[in-house]
PDB file of C-alpha atoms in Angstrom:
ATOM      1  CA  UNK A   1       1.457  -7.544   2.615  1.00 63.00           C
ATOM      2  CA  UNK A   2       4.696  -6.775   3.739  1.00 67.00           C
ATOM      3  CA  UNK A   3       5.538  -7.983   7.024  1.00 57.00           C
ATOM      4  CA  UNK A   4       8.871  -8.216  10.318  1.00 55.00           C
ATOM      5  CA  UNK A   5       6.626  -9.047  12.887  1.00 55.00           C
ATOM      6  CA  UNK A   6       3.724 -11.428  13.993  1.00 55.00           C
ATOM      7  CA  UNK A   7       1.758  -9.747  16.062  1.00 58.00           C
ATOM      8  CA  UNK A   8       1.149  -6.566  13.798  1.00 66.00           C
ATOM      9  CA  UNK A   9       0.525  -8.607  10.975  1.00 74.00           C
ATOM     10  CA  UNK A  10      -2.048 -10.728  12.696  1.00 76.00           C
ATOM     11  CA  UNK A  11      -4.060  -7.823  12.801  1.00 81.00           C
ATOM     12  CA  UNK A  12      -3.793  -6.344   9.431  1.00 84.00           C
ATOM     13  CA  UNK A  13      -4.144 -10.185   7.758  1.00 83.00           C
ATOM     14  CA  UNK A  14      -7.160 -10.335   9.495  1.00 83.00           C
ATOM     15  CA  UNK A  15      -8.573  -6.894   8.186  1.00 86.00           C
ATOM     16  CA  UNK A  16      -7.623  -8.593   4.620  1.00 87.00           C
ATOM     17  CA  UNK A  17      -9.244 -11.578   5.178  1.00 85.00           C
ATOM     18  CA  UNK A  18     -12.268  -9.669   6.053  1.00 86.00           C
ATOM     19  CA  UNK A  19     -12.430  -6.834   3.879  1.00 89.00           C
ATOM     20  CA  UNK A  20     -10.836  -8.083   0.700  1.00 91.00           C
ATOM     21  CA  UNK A  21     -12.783  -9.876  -2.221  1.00 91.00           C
ATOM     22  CA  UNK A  22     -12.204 -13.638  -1.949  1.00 87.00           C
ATOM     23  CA  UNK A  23     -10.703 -13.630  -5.417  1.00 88.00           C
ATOM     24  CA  UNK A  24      -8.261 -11.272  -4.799  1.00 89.00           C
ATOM     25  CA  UNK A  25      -4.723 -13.029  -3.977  1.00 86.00           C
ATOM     26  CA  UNK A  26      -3.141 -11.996  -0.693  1.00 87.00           C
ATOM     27  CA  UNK A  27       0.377 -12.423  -0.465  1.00 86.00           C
ATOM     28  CA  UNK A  28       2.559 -12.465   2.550  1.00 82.00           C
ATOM     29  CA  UNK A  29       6.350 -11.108   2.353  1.00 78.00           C
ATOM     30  CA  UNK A  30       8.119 -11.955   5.485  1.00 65.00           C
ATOM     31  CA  UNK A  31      11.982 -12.559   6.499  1.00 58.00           C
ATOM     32  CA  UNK A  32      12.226 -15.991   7.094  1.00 57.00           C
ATOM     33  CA  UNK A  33      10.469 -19.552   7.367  1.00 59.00           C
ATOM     34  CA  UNK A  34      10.503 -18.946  11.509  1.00 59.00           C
ATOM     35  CA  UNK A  35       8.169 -15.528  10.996  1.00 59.00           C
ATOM     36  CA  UNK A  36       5.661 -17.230   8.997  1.00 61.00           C
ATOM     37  CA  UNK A  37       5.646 -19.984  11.162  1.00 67.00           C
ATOM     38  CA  UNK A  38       4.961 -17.830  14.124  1.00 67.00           C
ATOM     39  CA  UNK A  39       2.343 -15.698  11.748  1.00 65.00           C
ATOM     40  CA  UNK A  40       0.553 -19.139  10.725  1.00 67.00           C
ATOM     41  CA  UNK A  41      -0.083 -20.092  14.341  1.00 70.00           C
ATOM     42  CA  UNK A  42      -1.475 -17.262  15.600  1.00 62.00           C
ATOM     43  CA  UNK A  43      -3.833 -17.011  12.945  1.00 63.00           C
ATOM     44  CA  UNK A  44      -4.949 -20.460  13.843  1.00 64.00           C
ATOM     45  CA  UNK A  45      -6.323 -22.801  11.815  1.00 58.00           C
ATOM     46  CA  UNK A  46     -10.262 -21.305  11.520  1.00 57.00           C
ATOM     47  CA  UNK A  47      -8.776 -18.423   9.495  1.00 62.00           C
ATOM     48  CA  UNK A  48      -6.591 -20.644   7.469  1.00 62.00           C
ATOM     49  CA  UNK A  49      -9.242 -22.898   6.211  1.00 67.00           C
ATOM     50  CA  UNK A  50     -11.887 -19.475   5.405  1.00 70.00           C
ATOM     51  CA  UNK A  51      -9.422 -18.064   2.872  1.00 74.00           C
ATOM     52  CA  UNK A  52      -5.852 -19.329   1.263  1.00 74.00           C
ATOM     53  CA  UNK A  53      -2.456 -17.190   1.978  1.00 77.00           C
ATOM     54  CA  UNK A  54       0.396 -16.638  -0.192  1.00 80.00           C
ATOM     55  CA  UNK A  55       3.560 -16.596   1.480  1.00 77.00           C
ATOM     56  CA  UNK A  56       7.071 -15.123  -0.242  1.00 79.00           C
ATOM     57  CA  UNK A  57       9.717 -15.958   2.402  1.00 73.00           C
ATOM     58  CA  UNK A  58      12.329 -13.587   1.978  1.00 71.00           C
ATOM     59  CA  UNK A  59      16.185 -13.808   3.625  1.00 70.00           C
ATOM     60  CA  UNK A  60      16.606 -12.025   6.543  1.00 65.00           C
ATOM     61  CA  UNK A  61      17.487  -8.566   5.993  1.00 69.00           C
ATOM     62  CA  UNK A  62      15.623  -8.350   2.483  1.00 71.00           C
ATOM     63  CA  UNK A  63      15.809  -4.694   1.457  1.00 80.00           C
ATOM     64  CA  UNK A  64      11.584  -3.258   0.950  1.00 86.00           C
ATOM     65  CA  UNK A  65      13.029  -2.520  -2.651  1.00 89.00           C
ATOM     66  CA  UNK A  66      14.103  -6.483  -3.175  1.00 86.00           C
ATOM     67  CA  UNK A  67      11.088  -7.689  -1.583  1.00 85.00           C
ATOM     68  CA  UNK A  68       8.528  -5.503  -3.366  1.00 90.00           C
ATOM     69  CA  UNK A  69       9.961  -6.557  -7.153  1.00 90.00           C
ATOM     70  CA  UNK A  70       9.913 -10.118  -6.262  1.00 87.00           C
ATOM     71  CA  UNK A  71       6.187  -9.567  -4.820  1.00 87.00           C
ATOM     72  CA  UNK A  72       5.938  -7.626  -7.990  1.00 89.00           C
ATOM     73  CA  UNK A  73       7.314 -10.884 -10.204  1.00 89.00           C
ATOM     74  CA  UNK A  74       5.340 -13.540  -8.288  1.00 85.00           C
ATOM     75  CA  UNK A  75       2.037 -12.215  -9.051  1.00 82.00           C
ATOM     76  CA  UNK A  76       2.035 -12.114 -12.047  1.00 82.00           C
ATOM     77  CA  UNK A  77       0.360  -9.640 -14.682  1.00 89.00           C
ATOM     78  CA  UNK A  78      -1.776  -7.973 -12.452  1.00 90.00           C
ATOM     79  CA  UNK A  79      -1.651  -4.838 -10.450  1.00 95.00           C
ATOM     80  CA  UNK A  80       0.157  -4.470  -6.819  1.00 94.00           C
ATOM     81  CA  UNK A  81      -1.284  -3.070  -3.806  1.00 94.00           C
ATOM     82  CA  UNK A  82       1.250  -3.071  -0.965  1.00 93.00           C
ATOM     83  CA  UNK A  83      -0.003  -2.719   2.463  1.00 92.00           C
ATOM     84  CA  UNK A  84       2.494  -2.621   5.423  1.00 89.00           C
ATOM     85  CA  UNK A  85       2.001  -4.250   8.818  1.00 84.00           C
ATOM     86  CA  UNK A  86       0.680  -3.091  11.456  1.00 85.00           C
ATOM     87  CA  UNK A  87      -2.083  -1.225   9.310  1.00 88.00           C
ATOM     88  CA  UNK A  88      -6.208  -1.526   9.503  1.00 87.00           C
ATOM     89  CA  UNK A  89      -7.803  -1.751   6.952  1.00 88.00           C
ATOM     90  CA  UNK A  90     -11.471  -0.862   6.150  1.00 85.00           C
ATOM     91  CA  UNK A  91     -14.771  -2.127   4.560  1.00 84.00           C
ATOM     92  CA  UNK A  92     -14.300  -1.899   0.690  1.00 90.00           C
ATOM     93  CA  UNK A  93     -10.916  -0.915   0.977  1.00 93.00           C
ATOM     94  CA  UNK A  94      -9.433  -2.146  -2.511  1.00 95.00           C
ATOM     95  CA  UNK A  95     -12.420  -1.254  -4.383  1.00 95.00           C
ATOM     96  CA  UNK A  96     -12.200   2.175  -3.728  1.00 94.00           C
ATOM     97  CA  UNK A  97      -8.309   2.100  -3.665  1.00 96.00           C
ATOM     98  CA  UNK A  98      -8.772   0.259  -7.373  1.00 97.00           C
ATOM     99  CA  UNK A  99     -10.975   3.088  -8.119  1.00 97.00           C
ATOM    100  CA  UNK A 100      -8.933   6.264  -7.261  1.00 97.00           C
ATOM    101  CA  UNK A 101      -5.745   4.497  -9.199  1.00 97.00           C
ATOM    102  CA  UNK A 102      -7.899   3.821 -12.288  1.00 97.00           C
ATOM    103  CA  UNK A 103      -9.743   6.862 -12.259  1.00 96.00           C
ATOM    104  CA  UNK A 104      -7.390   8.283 -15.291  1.00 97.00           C
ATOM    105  CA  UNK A 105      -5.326   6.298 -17.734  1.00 96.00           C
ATOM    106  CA  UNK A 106      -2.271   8.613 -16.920  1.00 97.00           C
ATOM    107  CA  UNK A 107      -2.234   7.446 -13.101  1.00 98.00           C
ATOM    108  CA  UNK A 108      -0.041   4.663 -11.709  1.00 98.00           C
ATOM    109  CA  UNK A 109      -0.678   4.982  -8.160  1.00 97.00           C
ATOM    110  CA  UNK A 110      -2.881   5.733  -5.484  1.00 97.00           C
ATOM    111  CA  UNK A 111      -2.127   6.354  -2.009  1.00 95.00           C
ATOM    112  CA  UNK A 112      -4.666   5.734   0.903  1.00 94.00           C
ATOM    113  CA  UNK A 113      -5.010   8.439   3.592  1.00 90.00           C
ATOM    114  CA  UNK A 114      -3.821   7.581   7.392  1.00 85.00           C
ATOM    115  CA  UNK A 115      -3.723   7.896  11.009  1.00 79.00           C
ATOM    116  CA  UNK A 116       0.488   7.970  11.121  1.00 68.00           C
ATOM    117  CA  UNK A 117       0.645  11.880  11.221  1.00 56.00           C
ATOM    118  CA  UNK A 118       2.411  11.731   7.805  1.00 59.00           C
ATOM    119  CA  UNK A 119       1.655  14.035   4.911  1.00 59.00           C
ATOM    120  CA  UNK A 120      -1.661  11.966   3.861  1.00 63.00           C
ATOM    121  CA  UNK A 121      -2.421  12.020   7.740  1.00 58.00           C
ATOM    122  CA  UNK A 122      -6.148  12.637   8.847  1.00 63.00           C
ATOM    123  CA  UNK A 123      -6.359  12.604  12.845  1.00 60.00           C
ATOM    124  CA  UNK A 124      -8.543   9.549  14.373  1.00 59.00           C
ATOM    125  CA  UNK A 125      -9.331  10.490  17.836  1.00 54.00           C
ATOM    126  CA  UNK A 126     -11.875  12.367  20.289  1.00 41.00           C
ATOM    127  CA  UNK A 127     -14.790  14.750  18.199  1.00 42.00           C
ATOM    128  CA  UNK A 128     -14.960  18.020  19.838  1.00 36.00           C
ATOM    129  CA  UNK A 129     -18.315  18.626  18.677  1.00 38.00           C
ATOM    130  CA  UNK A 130     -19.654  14.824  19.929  1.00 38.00           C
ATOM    131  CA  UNK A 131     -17.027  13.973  22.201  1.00 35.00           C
ATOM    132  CA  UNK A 132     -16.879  10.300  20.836  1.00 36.00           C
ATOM    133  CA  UNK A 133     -14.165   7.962  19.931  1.00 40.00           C
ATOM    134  CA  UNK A 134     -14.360   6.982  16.001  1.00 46.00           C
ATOM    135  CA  UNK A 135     -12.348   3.687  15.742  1.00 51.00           C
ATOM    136  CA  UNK A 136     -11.674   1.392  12.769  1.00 55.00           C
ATOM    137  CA  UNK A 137     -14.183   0.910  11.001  1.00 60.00           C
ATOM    138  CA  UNK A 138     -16.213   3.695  11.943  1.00 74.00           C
ATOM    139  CA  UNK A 139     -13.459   6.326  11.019  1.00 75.00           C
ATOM    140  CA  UNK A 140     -12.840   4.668   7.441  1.00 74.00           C
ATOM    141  CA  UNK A 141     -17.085   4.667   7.174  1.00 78.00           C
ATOM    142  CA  UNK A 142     -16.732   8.951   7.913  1.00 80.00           C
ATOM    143  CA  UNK A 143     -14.220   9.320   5.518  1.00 82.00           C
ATOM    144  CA  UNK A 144     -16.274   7.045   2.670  1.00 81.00           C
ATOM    145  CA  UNK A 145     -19.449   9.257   3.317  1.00 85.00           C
ATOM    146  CA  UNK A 146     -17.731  12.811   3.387  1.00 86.00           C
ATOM    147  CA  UNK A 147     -15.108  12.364   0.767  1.00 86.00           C
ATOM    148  CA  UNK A 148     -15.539  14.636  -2.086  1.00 90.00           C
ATOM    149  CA  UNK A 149     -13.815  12.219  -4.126  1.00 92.00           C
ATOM    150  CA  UNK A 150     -11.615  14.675  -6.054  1.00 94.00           C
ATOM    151  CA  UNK A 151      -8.352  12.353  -5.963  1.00 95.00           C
ATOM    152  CA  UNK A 152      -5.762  15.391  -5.612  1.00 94.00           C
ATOM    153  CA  UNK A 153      -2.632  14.959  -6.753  1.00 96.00           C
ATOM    154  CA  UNK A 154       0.742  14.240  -4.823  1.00 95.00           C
ATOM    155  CA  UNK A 155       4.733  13.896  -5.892  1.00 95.00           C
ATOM    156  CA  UNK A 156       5.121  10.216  -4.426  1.00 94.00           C
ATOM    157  CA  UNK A 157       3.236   6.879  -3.544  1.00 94.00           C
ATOM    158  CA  UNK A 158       2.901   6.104  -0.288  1.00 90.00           C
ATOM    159  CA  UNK A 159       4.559   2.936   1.183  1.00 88.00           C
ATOM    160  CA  UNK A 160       2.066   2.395   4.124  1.00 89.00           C
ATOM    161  CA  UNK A 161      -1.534   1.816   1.959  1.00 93.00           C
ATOM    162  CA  UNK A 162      -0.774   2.065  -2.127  1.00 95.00           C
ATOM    163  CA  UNK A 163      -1.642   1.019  -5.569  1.00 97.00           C
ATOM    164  CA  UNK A 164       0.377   0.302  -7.695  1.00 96.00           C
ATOM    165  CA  UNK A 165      -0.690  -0.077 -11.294  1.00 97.00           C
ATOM    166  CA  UNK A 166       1.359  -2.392 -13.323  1.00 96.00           C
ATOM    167  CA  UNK A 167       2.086  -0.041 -16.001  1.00 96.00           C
ATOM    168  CA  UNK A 168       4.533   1.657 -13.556  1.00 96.00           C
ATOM    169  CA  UNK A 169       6.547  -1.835 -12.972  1.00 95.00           C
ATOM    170  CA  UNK A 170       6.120  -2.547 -17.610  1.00 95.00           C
ATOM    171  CA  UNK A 171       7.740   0.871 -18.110  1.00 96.00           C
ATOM    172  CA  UNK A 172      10.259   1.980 -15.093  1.00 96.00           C
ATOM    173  CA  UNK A 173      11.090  -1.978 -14.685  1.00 95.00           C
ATOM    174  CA  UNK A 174      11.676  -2.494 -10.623  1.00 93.00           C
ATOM    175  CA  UNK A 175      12.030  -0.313  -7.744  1.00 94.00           C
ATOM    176  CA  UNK A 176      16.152   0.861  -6.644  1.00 94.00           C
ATOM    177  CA  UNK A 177      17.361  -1.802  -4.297  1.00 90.00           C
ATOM    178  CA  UNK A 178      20.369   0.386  -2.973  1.00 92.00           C
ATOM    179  CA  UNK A 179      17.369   2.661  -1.242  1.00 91.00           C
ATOM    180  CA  UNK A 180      16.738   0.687   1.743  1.00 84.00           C
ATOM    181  CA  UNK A 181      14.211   3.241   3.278  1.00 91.00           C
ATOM    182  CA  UNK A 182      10.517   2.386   1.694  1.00 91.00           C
ATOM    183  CA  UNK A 183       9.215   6.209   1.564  1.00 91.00           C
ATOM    184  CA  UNK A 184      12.299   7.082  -0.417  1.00 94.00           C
ATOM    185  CA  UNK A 185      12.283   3.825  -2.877  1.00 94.00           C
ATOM    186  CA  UNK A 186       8.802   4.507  -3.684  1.00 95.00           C
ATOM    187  CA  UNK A 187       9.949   7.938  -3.860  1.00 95.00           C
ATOM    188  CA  UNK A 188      12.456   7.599  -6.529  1.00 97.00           C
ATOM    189  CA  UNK A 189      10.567   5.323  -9.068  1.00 97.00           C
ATOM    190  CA  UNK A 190       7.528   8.061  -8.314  1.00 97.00           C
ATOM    191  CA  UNK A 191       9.728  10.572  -9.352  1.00 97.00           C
ATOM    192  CA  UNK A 192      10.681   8.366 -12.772  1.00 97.00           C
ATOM    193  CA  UNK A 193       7.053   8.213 -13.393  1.00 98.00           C
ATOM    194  CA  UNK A 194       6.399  11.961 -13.326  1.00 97.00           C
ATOM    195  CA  UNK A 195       9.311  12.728 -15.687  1.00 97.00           C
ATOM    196  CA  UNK A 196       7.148  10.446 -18.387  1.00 97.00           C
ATOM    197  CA  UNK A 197       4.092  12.018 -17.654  1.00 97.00           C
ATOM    198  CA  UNK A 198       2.673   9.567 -15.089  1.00 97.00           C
ATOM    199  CA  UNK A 199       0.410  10.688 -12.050  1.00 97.00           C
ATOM    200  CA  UNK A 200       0.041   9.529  -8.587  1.00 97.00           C
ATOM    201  CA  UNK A 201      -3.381  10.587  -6.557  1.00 97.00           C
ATOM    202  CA  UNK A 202      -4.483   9.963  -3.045  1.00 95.00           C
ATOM    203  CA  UNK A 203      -7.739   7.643  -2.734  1.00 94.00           C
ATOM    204  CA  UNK A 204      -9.116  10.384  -0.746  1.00 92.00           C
ATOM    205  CA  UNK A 205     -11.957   8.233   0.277  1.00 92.00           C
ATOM    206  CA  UNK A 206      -9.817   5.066   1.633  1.00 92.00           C
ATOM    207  CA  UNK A 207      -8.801   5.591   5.487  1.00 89.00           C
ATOM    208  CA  UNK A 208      -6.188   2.868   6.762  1.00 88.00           C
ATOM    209  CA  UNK A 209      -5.370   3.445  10.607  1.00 84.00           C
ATOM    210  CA  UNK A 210      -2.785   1.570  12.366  1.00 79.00           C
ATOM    211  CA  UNK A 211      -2.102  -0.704  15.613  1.00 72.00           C
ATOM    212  CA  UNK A 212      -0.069   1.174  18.344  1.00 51.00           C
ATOM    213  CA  UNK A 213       2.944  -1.496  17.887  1.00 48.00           C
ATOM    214  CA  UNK A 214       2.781  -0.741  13.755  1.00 45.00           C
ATOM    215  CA  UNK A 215       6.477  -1.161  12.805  1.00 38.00           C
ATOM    216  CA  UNK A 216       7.472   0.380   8.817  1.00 39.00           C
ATOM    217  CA  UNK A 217       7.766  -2.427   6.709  1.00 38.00           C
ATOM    218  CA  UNK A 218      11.600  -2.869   5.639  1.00 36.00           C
ATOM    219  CA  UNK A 219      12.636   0.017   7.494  1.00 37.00           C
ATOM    220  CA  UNK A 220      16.179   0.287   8.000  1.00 37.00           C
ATOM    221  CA  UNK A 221      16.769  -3.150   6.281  1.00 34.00           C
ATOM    222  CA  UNK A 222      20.326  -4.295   4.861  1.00 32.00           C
ATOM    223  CA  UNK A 223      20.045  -4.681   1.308  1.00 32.00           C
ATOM    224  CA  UNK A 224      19.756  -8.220  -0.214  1.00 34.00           C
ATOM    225  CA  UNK A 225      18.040 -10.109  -2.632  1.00 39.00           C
ATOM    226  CA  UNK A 226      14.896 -12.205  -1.262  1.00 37.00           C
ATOM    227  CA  UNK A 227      14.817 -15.764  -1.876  1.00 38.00           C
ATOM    228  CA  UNK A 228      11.698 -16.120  -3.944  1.00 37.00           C
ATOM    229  CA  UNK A 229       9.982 -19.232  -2.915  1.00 39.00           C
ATOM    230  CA  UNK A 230       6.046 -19.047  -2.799  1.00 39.00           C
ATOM    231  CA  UNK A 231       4.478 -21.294  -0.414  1.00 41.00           C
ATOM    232  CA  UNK A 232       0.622 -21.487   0.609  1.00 45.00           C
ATOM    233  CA  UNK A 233      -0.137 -21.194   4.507  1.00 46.00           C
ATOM    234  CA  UNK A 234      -3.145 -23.334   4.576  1.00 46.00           C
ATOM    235  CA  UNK A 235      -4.452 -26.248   7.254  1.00 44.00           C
TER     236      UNK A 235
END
């Protein structure tokens, strides 16, 4: 998870704590030993004793490129999934986000939908036909059961809910770290991938909505390397 600020990324570790199988790593990117502090203590230490963080603390200013190819590095072998803060996530999230990016040996990513108003936006708010309020996780449960599951096709991965298969990072190597802006890094390497025959699909059943105070992870960052150390936030 890629993080600036505590308070939005309280609530989307929490929706990862909760949603996300308890094997499944989570790792936390954020500028500076002071941010995770201030992240560690408002998760308290009930949620830090039900399920082990990963923490990457990154020098202030880290560039989303820098910070997503050390996250990339530190984990190892396995596949990414980046999710930024300030962003809900809902029941059986990664499964079905793992299912839409594996759903074809040619496809290296898969982008969740969203509440942002951006290109994979679906709109959250007031039925006209029931005149109720559908609120995470009810809105992510109506996407699951009317999805027609026919993963369509798009030009880019999406910085605010993707998967990232590990093929893309073994054959394109890292992301551009003189793009500061994370739509337009993930943008570039997406573009790389297409020109070798690699695909990138929406998980058109995976809804991620966001906090009012969601701020884009990275955005507008000065460009510099992070410093990788990986601690554990545990009490």
């Amino acid at each position: 998870m890629l993080t600036e600020e505590a308070g939005p990324a309280r609530e989307t570790l929490l929706g990862l704590i909760r949603n996300t199988p308890p094997d499944v790593p989570i790792l936390l990117a954020a500028p500076g030993q002071e941010a995770l502090e201030d992240i560690e203590e408002l998760l308290g230490d009930r949620v830090l004793q039900e399920r082990e963080l990963l923490a990457l603390r990154l020098a202030s200013g880290a560039g989303f490129a820098a910070t997503v190819n050390a996250a990339s590095t530190v984990v190892g072998p396995g596949d990414v999934v980046l999710v930024a803060s300030g962003v809900l996530l809902g029941p059986a999230w990664l499964e079905r986000l793992a299912q839409a990016a594996h759903c074809d040996t040619t496809v290296v990513s898969a982008t969740a939908l969203s509440d942002d108003g951006g290109p994979l936006g679906v709109r959250v708010g007031r039925s006209s036909t029931h005149g109720v309020q559908l609120a995470q996780p009810d809105a992510a449960l109506a996407v699951i059961a009317r999805s027609p599951r026919i993963r369509p096709r798009i030009p880019s991965a999406g910085p605010h809910c993707v998967y990232l298969r590990r093929e893309l990072f073994d054959r394109l190597g890292t992301l551009n770290t003189a793009i500061s802006d994370p739509a337009e890094a993930l943008g570039e390497i997406s573009l790389r991938a297409l020109s070798i025959g690699m695909l990138h699909v929406v998980a058109d059943d995976v809804l991620v909505t966001s906090t009012s105070d969601r701020q884009s992870a990275g955005s507008e960052a000065s460009i510099s390397e992070p410093v990788v150390e990986r601690t554990t936030l545990s009490r």
